[in-house]
Amino acid sequence: MPASYSYDLRTKVIKALDDGMSQTQVSRLFQISRNTINLWLKRRKETGDYRAKFGYQQGYNPKIQDARKIPGICSDSGQSNSKRNGRSLAGKY
């Protein structure tokens, strides 16, 4: 999910609309889509504010739930994968 627009930009867009500019003019001036403007106006109508949503998960759940376990998982006996597999990367590149 892309980063949300700043609250400052949202305020400028909503103020321009409240001052009488059309959605198309505001869209071109601030280089955002009319759909985005419509979503902000809808959110303001429903909640009274047009801030970005927060508090929901972005991305997948981490595979390792406890960060303290990472050093034990990543520790190695000092050998690289190529040495353990009996192969060498020399001459490959």
GROMACS .gro file of C-alpha atoms in nm, residues 4-77:
model
   74
    4SER     CA    1  -0.077   0.828   0.251
    5TYR     CA    2  -0.090   1.198   0.167
    6SER     CA    3   0.009   1.436   0.444
    7TYR     CA    4  -0.257   1.600   0.656
    8ASP     CA    5  -0.123   1.940   0.547
    9LEU     CA    6  -0.188   1.861   0.179
   10ARG     CA    7  -0.531   1.724   0.261
   11THR     CA    8  -0.613   2.046   0.447
   12LYS     CA    9  -0.503   2.261   0.151
   13VAL     CA   10  -0.713   2.054  -0.090
   14ILE     CA   11  -1.025   2.068   0.126
   15LYS     CA   12  -0.980   2.442   0.186
   16ALA     CA   13  -0.950   2.505  -0.189
   17LEU     CA   14  -1.272   2.309  -0.245
   18ASP     CA   15  -1.448   2.498   0.034
   19ASP     CA   16  -1.334   2.828  -0.120
   20GLY     CA   17  -1.516   2.742  -0.442
   21MET     CA   18  -1.265   2.571  -0.672
   22SER     CA   19  -1.396   2.276  -0.869
   23GLN     CA   20  -1.269   1.924  -0.804
   24THR     CA   21  -1.111   1.916  -1.150
   25GLN     CA   22  -0.917   2.239  -1.088
   26VAL     CA   23  -0.799   2.121  -0.747
   27SER     CA   24  -0.707   1.783  -0.891
   28ARG     CA   25  -0.488   1.942  -1.157
   29LEU     CA   26  -0.338   2.199  -0.920
   30PHE     CA   27  -0.231   1.947  -0.654
   31GLN     CA   28  -0.177   1.658  -0.899
   32ILE     CA   29  -0.402   1.410  -0.723
   33SER     CA   30  -0.693   1.215  -0.864
   34ARG     CA   31  -1.053   1.326  -0.834
   35ASN     CA   32  -1.131   0.988  -0.683
   36THR     CA   33  -0.891   1.064  -0.398
   37ILE     CA   34  -1.065   1.396  -0.341
   38ASN     CA   35  -1.402   1.223  -0.340
   39LEU     CA   36  -1.277   0.973  -0.081
   40TRP     CA   37  -1.153   1.256   0.144
   41LEU     CA   38  -1.485   1.440   0.113
   42LYS     CA   39  -1.675   1.120   0.189
   43ARG     CA   40  -1.458   1.055   0.496
   44ARG     CA   41  -1.514   1.413   0.616
   45LYS     CA   42  -1.889   1.371   0.573
   46GLU     CA   43  -1.893   1.040   0.764
   47THR     CA   44  -1.643   1.111   1.042
   48GLY     CA   45  -1.602   1.489   1.050
   49ASP     CA   46  -1.234   1.468   0.957
   50TYR     CA   47  -1.030   1.364   0.654
   51ARG     CA   48  -0.718   1.224   0.820
   52ALA     CA   49  -0.553   0.913   0.682
   53LYS     CA   50  -0.658   0.581   0.830
   54PHE     CA   51  -0.419   0.430   1.082
   55GLY     CA   52  -0.397   0.137   1.316
   56TYR     CA   53  -0.442  -0.137   1.061
   57GLN     CA   54  -0.184  -0.387   0.956
   58GLN     CA   55   0.014  -0.323   0.642
   59GLY     CA   56   0.182  -0.617   0.476
   60TYR     CA   57   0.214  -0.976   0.584
   61ASN     CA   58   0.254  -1.112   0.935
   62PRO     CA   59   0.619  -1.158   1.029
   63LYS     CA   60   0.738  -1.518   1.024
   64ILE     CA   61   0.938  -1.471   1.344
   65GLN     CA   62   0.712  -1.342   1.619
   66ASP     CA   63   0.984  -1.297   1.882
   67ALA     CA   64   1.277  -1.081   1.770
   68ARG     CA   65   1.495  -1.218   2.051
   69LYS     CA   66   1.514  -1.550   1.866
   70ILE     CA   67   1.675  -1.397   1.556
   71PRO     CA   68   2.042  -1.423   1.671
   72GLY     CA   69   1.997  -1.796   1.736
   73ILE     CA   70   1.832  -1.854   1.403
   74CYS     CA   71   2.092  -1.658   1.208
   75SER     CA   72   2.396  -1.802   1.382
   76ASP     CA   73   2.611  -2.014   1.159
   77SER     CA   74   2.909  -2.241   1.217
   0.00000   0.00000   0.00000
